[in-house]
mmCIF file of C-alpha atoms in Angstrom:
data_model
loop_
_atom_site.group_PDB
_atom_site.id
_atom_site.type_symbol
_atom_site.label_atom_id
_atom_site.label_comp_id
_atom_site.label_asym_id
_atom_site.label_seq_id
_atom_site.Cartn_x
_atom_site.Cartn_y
_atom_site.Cartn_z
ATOM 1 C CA UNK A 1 -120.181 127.273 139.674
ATOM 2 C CA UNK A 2 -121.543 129.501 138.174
ATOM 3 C CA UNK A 3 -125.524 129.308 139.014
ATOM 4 C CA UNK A 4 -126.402 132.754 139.868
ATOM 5 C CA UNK A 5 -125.216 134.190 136.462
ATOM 6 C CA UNK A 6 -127.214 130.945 134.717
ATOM 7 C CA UNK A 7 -130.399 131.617 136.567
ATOM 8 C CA UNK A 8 -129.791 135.976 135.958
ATOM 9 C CA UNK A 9 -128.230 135.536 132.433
ATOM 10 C CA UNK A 10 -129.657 132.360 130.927
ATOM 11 C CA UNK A 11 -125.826 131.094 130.469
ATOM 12 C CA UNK A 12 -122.995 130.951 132.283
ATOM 13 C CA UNK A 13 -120.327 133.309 130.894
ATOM 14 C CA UNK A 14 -116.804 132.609 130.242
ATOM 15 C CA UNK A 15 -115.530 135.351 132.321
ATOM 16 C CA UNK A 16 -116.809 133.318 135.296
ATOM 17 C CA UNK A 17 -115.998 130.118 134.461
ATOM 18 C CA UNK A 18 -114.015 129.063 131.486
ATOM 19 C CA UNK A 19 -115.853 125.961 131.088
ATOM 20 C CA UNK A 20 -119.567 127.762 130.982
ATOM 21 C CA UNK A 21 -120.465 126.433 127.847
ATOM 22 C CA UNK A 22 -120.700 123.028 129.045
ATOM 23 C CA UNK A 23 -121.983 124.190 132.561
ATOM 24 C CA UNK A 24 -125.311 125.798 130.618
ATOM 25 C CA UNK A 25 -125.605 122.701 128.941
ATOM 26 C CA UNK A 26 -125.734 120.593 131.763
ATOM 27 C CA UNK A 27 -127.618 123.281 133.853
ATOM 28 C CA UNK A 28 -130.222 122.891 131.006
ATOM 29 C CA UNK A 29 -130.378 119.300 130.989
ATOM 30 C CA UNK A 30 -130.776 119.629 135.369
ATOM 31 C CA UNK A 31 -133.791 121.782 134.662
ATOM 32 C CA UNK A 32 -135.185 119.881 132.895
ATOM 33 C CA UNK A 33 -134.881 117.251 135.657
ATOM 34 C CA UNK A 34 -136.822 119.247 137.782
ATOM 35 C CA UNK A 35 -139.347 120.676 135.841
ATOM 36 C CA UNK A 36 -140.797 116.604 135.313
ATOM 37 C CA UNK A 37 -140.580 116.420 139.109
ATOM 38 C CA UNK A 38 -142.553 119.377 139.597
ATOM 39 C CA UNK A 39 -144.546 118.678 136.566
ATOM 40 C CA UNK A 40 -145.294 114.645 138.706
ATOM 41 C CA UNK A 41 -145.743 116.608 142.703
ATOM 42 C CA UNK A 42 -148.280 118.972 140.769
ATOM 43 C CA UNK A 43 -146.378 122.227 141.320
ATOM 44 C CA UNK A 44 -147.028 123.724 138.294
ATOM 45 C CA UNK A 45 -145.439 126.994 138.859
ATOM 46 C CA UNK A 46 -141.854 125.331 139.134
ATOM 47 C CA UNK A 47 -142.588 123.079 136.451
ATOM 48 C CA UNK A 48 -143.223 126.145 133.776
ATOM 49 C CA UNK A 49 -139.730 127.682 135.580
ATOM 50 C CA UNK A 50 -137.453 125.548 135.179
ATOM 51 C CA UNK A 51 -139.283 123.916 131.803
ATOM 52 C CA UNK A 52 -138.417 127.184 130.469
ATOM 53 C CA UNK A 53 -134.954 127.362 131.869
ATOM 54 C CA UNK A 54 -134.352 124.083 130.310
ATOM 55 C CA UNK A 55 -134.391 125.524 127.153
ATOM 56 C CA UNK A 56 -131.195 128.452 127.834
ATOM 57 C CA UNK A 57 -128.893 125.963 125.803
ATOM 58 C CA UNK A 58 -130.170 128.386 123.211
ATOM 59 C CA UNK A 59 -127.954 130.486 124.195
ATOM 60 C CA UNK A 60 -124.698 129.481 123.938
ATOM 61 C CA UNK A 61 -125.461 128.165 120.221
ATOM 62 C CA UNK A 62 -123.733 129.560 117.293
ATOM 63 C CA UNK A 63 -125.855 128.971 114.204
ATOM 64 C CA UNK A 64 -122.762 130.108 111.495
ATOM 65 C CA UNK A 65 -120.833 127.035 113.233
ATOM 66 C CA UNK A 66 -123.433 124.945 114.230
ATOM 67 C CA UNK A 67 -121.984 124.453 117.671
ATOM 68 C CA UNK A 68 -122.330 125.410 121.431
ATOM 69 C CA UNK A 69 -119.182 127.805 122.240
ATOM 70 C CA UNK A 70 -118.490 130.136 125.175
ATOM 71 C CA UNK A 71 -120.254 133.109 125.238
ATOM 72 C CA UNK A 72 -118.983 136.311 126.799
ATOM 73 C CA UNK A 73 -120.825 138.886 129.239
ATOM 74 C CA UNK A 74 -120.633 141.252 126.448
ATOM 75 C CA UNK A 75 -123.702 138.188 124.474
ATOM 76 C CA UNK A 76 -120.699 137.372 122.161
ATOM 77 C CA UNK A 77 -119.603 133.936 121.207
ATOM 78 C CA UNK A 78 -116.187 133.041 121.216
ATOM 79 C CA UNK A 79 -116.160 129.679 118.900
ATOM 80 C CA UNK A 80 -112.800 127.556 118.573
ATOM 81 C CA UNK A 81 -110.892 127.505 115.367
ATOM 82 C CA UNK A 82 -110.839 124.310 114.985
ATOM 83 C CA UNK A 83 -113.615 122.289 117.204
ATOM 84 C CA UNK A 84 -111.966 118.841 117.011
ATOM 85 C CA UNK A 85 -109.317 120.397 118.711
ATOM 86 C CA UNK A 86 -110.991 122.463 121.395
ATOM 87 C CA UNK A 87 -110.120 119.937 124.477
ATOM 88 C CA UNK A 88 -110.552 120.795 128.514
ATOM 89 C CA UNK A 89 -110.399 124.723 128.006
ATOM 90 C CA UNK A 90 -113.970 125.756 126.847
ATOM 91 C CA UNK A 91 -115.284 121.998 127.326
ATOM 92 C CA UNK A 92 -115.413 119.826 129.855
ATOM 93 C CA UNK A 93 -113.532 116.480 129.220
ATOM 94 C CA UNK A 94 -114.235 116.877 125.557
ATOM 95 C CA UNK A 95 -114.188 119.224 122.893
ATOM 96 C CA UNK A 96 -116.704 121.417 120.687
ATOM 97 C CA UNK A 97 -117.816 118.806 118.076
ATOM 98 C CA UNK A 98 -118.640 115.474 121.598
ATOM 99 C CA UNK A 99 -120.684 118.652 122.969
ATOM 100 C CA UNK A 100 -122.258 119.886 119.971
ATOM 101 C CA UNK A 101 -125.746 118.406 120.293
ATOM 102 C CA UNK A 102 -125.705 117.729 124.100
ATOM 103 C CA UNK A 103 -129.096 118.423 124.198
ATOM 104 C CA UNK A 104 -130.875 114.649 125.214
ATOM 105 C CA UNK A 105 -133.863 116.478 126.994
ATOM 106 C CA UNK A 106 -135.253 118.471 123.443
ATOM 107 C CA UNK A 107 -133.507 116.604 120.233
ATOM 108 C CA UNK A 108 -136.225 118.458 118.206
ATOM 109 C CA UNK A 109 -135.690 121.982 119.772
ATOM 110 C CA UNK A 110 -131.521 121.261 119.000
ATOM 111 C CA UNK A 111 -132.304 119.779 115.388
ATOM 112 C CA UNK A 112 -134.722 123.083 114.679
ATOM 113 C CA UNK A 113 -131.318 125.289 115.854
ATOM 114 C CA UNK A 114 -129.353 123.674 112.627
ATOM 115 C CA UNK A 115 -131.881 125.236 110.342
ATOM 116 C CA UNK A 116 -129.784 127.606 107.533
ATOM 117 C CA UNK A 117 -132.767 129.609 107.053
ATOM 118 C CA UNK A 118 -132.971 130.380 110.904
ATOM 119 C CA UNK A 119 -135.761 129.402 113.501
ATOM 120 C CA UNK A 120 -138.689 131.386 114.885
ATOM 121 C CA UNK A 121 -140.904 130.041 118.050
ATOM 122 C CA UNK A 122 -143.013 128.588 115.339
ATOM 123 C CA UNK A 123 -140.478 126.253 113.984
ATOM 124 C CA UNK A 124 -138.362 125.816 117.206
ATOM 125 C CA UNK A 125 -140.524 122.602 118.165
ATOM 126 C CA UNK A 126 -141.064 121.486 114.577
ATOM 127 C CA UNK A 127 -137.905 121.217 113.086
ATOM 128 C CA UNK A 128 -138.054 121.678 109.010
ATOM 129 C CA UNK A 129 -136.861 118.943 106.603
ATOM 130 C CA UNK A 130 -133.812 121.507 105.778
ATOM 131 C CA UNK A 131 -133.141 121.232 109.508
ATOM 132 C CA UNK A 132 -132.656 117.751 109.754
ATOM 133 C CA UNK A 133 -130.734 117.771 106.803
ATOM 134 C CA UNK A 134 -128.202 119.786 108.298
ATOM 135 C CA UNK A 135 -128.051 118.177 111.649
ATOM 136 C CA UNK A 136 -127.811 114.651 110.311
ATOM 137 C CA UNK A 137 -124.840 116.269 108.208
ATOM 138 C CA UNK A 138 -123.126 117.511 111.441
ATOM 139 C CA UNK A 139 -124.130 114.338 112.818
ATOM 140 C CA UNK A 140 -122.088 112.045 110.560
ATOM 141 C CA UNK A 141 -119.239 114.301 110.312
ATOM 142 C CA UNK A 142 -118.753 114.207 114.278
ATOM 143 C CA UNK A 143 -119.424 110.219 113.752
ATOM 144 C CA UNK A 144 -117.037 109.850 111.179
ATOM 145 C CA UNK A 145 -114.140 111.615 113.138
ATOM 146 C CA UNK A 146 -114.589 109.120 116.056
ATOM 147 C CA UNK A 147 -114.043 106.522 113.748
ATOM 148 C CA UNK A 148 -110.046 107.295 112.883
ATOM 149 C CA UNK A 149 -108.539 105.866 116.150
ATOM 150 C CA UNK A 150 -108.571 101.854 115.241
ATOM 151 C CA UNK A 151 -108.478 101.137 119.214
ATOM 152 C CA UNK A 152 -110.425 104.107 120.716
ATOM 153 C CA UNK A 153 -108.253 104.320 123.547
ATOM 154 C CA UNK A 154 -107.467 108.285 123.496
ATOM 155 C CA UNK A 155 -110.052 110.826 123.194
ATOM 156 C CA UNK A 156 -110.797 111.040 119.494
ATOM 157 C CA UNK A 157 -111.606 113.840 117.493
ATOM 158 C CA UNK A 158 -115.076 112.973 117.008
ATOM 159 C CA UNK A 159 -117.782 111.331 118.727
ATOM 160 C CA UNK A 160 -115.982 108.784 121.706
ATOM 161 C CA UNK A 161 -117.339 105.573 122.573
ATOM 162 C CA UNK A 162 -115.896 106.257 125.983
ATOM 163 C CA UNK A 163 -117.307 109.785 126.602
ATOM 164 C CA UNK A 164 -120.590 110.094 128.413
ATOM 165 C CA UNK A 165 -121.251 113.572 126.476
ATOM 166 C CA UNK A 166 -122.013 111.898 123.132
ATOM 167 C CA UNK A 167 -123.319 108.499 123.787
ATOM 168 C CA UNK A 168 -126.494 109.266 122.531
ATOM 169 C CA UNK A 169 -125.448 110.322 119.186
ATOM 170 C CA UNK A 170 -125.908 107.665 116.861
ATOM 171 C CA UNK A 171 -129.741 107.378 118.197
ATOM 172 C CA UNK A 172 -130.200 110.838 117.846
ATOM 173 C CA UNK A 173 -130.248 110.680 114.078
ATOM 174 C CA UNK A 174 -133.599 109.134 114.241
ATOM 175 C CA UNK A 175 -135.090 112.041 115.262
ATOM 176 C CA UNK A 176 -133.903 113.319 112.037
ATOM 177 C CA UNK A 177 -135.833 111.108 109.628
ATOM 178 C CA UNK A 178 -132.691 108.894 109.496
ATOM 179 C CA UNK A 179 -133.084 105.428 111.546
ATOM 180 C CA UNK A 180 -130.474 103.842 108.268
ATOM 181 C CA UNK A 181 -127.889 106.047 109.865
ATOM 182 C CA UNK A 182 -128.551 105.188 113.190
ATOM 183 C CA UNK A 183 -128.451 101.093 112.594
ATOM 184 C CA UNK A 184 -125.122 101.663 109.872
ATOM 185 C CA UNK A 185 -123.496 103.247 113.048
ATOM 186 C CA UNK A 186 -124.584 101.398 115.985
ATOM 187 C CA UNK A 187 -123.672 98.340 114.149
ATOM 188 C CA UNK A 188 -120.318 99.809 113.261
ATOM 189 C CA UNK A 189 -119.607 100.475 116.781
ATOM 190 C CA UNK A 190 -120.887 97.357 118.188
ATOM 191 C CA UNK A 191 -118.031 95.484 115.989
ATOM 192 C CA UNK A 192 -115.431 97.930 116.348
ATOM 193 C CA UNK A 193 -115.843 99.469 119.682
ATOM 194 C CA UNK A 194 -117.178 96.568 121.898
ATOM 195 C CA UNK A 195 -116.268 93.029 122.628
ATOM 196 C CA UNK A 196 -115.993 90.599 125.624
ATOM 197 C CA UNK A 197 -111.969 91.441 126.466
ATOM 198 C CA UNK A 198 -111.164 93.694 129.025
ATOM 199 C CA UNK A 199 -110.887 96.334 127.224
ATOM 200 C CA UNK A 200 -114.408 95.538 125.581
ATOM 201 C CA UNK A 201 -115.991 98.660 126.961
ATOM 202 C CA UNK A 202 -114.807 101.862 125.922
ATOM 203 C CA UNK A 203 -113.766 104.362 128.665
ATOM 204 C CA UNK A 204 -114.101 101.446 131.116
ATOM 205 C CA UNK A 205 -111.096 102.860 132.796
ATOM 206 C CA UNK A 206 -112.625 103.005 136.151
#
């Protein structure tokens, strides 16, 4: 849904679907997709199209709250109140903070977004050290939400073992200069989050 406004707009709008912030994000991420299939079949037109498509997550990011949120026709954002909280209505099965760096195809390009002094093209692929500060700070706090339900069998309020959306994140803060967080939190998980019971998989519900 949604596709002809993404490909015209750069985002899908929240008039037309309320879920558009996640559809741009996962638009982005297919475009990506595509562009190293073009980029391997030697079509080098498509691959510069939809490389530069990949990138519209841009778009939908609000640098104030250091999140993705719906975005109007109008170019306004619409941000929730309270992200943690911001379930199924904006965000597709999640909320603000498990889609807040959904951006697996250009971690640097995301981390560069975080920057409090803003980003130009220059910086956009070379994320500053004030950068990764900042997203390594979001990082942790979306970490440390997930961390509050001992048994991880709801949705929690921060990142979710059991959601595809964030899976990535504890790796992520690698690309951030911080490879201590990633092991302190991929060990944490790996004796809190996974065993060999049934239930040893989170979101194994399938």
């Amino acid at each position: 849904p949604g596709m002809n406004e993404y490909i015209s707009s750069g985002y899908v709008s929240e008039e037309t679907d309320a879920r558009g912030v996640s559809l741009t994000l996962e638009y982005a991420l297919d475009d990506y997709a595509l562009s190293q299939m073009a980029r391997l079949l030697g079509h080098d037109d498509d691959y510069m199209l939809f490389g530069n498509r990949s990138m519209n997550f841009v778009n939908v990011f609000s640098p104030s709250k250091q999140e993705f949120c719906p975005r109007k026709r109008s170019g306004s954002l619409s941000c929730p109140l309270r992200p943690e909280l911001a379930y199924w209505v904006n965000y597709l099965e999640g909320n603000a903070l498990q889609w807040s760096a959904y951006v697996p195809h250009a971690v640097p390009e995301l981390i560069a977004l975080f920057d409090p002094q803003g980003v130009d093209e220059a910086s956009l692929h070379d994320p500053s050290p004030a950068a990764k500060f900042a997203f390594a700070t979001h990082l942790e706090h979306v970490m440390a939400l997930g961390k509050i339900d001992p048994i991880d069998e709801l949705p929690s309020l921060g990142y979710w073992a059991g959601n595809e959306v964030d899976i990535t994140y504890p790796f992520m803060f690698t690309f951030a200069d911080r490879a201590d967080l990633t092991q302190q939190h991929v060990r944490w998980l790996m004796d809190n989050r996974y065993d060999t019971t049934p239930k040893g998989i989170p979101g194994n519900d399938d």
